[in-house]
mmCIF file of C-alpha atoms in Angstrom:
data_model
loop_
_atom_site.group_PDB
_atom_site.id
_atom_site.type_symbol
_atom_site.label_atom_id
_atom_site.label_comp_id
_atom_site.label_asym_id
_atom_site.label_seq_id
_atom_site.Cartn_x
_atom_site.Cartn_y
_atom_site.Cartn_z
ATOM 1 C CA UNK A 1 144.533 220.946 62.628
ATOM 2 C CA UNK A 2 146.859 223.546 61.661
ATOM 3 C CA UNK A 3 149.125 225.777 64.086
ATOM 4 C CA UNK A 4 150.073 229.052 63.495
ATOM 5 C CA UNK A 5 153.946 229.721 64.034
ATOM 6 C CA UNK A 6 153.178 232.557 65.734
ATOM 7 C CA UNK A 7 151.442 230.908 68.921
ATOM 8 C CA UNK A 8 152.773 227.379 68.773
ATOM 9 C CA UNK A 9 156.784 228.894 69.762
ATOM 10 C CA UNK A 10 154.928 230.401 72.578
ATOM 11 C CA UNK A 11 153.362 227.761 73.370
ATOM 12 C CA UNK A 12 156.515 225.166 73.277
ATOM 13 C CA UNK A 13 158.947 227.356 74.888
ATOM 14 C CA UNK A 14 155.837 227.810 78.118
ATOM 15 C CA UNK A 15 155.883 224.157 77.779
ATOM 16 C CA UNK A 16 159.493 223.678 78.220
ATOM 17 C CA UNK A 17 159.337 226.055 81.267
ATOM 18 C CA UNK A 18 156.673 223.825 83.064
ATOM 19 C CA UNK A 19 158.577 221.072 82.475
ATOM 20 C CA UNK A 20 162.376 221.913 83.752
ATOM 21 C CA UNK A 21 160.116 223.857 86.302
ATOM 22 C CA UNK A 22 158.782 220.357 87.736
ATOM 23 C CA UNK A 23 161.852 218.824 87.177
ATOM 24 C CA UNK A 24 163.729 220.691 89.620
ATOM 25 C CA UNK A 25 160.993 220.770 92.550
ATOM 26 C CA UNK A 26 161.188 217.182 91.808
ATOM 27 C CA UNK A 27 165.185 217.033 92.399
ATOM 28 C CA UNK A 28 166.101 215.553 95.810
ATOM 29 C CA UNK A 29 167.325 218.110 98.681
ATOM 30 C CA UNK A 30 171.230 217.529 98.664
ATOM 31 C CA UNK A 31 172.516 215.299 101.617
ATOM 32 C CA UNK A 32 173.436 217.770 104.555
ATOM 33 C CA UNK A 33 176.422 215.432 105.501
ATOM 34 C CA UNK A 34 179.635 214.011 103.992
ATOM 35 C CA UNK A 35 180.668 210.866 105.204
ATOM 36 C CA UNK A 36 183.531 208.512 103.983
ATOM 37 C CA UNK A 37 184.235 205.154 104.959
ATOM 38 C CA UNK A 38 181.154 204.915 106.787
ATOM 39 C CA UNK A 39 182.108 206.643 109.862
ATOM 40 C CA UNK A 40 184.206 209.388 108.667
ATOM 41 C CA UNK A 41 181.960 212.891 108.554
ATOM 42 C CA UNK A 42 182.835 216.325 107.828
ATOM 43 C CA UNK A 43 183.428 218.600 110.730
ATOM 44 C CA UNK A 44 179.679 219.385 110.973
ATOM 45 C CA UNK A 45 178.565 216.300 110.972
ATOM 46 C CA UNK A 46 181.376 216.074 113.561
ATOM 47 C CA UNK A 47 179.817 218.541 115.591
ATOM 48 C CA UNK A 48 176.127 216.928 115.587
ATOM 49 C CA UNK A 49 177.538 213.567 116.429
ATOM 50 C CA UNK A 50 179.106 215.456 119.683
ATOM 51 C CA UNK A 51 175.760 217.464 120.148
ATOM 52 C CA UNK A 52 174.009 214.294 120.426
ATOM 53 C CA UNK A 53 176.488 212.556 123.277
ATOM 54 C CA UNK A 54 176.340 215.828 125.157
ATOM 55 C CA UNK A 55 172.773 216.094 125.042
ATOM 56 C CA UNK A 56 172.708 212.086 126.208
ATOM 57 C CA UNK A 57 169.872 210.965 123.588
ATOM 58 C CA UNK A 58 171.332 208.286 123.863
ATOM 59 C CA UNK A 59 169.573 207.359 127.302
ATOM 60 C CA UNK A 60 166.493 207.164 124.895
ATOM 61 C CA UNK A 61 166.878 206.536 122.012
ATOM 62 C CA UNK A 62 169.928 203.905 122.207
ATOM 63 C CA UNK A 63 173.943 204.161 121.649
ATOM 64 C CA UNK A 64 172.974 203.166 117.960
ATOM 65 C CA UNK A 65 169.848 205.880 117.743
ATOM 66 C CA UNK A 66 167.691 202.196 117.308
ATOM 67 C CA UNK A 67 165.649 203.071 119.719
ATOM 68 C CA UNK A 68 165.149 201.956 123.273
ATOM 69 C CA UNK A 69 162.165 204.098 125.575
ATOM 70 C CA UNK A 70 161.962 206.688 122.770
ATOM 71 C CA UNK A 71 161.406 205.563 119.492
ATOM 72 C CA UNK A 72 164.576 204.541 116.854
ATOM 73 C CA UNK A 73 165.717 207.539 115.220
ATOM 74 C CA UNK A 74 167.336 205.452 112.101
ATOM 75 C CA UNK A 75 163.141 204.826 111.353
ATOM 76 C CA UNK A 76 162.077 208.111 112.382
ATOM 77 C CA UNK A 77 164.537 210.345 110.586
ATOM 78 C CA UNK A 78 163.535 208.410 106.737
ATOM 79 C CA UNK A 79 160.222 209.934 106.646
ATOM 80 C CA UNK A 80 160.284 212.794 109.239
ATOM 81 C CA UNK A 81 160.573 216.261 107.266
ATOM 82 C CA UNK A 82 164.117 218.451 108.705
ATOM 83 C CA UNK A 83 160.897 221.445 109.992
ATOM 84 C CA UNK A 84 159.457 218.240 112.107
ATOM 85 C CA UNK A 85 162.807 217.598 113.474
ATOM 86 C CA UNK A 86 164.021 220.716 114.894
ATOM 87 C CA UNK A 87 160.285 221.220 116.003
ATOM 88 C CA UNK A 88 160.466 218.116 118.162
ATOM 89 C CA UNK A 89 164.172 218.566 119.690
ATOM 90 C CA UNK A 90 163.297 222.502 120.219
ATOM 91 C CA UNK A 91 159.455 221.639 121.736
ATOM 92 C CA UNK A 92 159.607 218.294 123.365
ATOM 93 C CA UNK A 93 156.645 216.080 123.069
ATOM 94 C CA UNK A 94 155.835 215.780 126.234
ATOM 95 C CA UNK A 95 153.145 213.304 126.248
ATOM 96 C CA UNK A 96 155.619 211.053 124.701
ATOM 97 C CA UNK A 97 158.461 211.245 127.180
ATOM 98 C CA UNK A 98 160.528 213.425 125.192
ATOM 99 C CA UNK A 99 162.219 216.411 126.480
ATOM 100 C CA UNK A 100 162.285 220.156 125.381
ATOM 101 C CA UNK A 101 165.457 221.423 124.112
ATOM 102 C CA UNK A 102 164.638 224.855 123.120
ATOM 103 C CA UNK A 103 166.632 226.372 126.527
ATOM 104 C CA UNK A 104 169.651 224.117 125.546
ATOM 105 C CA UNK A 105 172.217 226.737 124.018
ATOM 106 C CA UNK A 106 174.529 223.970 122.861
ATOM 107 C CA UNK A 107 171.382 221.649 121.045
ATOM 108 C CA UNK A 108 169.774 224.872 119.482
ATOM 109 C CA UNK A 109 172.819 226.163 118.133
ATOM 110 C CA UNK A 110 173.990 222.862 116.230
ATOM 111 C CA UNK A 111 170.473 221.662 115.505
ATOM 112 C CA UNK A 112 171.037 221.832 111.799
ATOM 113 C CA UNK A 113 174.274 219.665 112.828
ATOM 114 C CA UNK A 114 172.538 217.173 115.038
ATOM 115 C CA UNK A 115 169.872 217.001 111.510
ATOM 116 C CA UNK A 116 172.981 216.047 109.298
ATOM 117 C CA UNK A 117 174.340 213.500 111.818
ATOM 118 C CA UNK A 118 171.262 211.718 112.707
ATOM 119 C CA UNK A 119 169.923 212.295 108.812
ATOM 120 C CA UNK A 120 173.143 210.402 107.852
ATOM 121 C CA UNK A 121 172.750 207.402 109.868
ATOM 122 C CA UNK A 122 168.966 206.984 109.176
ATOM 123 C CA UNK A 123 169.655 207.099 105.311
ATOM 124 C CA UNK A 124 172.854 204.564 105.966
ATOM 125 C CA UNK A 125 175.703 207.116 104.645
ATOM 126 C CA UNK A 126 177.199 206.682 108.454
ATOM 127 C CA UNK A 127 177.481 203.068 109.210
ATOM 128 C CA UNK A 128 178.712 202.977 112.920
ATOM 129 C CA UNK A 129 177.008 205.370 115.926
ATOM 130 C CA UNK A 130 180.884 206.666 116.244
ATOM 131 C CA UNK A 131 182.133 208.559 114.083
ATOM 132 C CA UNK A 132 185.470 210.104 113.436
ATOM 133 C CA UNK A 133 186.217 213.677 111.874
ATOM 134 C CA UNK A 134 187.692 213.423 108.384
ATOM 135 C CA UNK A 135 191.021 215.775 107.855
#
């Protein structure tokens, strides 16, 4: 079989494209926390850790987010997408037990926050339920 130089650089270069293409859609979201020590987080982090003792999830969910009447959040948060996150803390689920949070100013505005806290102890990156801000 013989190639013509003419369509097979084309061809390659389209190739190449696909492939670094795939590669990053592939590529892991970056963590949306920074966390040293275990337990200390950058000041948004910070601010979802205090989002989630004002809000009391705790009284659910457990000082530790391991679950107590609601379900553990260090489980949930590995395989629930960030969209199905803020959909459940804005909408509730009801049926479940779980509250609506989409009239709570101070949840809604540091939901992306409350994500990175509660993403950071689910994937182990935060070690202890407390956390401290790093200066």
């Amino acid at each position: 079989m013989k190639f013509r130089k003419s369509t097979l650089l084309p061809s390659l270069v389209l190739l190449a494209g696909v492939a670094c293409t795939l590669a990053v859609a592939a590529a892991p979201d970056p963590a949306p926390y920074k966390v040293t020590d275990g337990y200390k987080v950058d000041p948004e982090t910070m601010k979802g850790f205090r989002t989630w003792r004002s809000a009391a999830c705790d009284r659910c969910h457990g000082p530790n987010q391991e679950g107590m009447v609601g379900p553990s959040l260090i489980n949930s948060l590995k395989t629930m997408k960030k969209d199905d996150f803020v959909k459940v803390v804005r909408d509730g689920r009801l049926d479940k037990g779980m509250q609506s949070f989409g009239n709570n100013p101070a949840v809604m505005e540091n939901i992306n926050q409350l994500y990175a806290y509660l993403k950071g102890r689910s994937d182990g990156a935060i070690t202890r339920a407390r956390v401290e801000e790093n200066k």
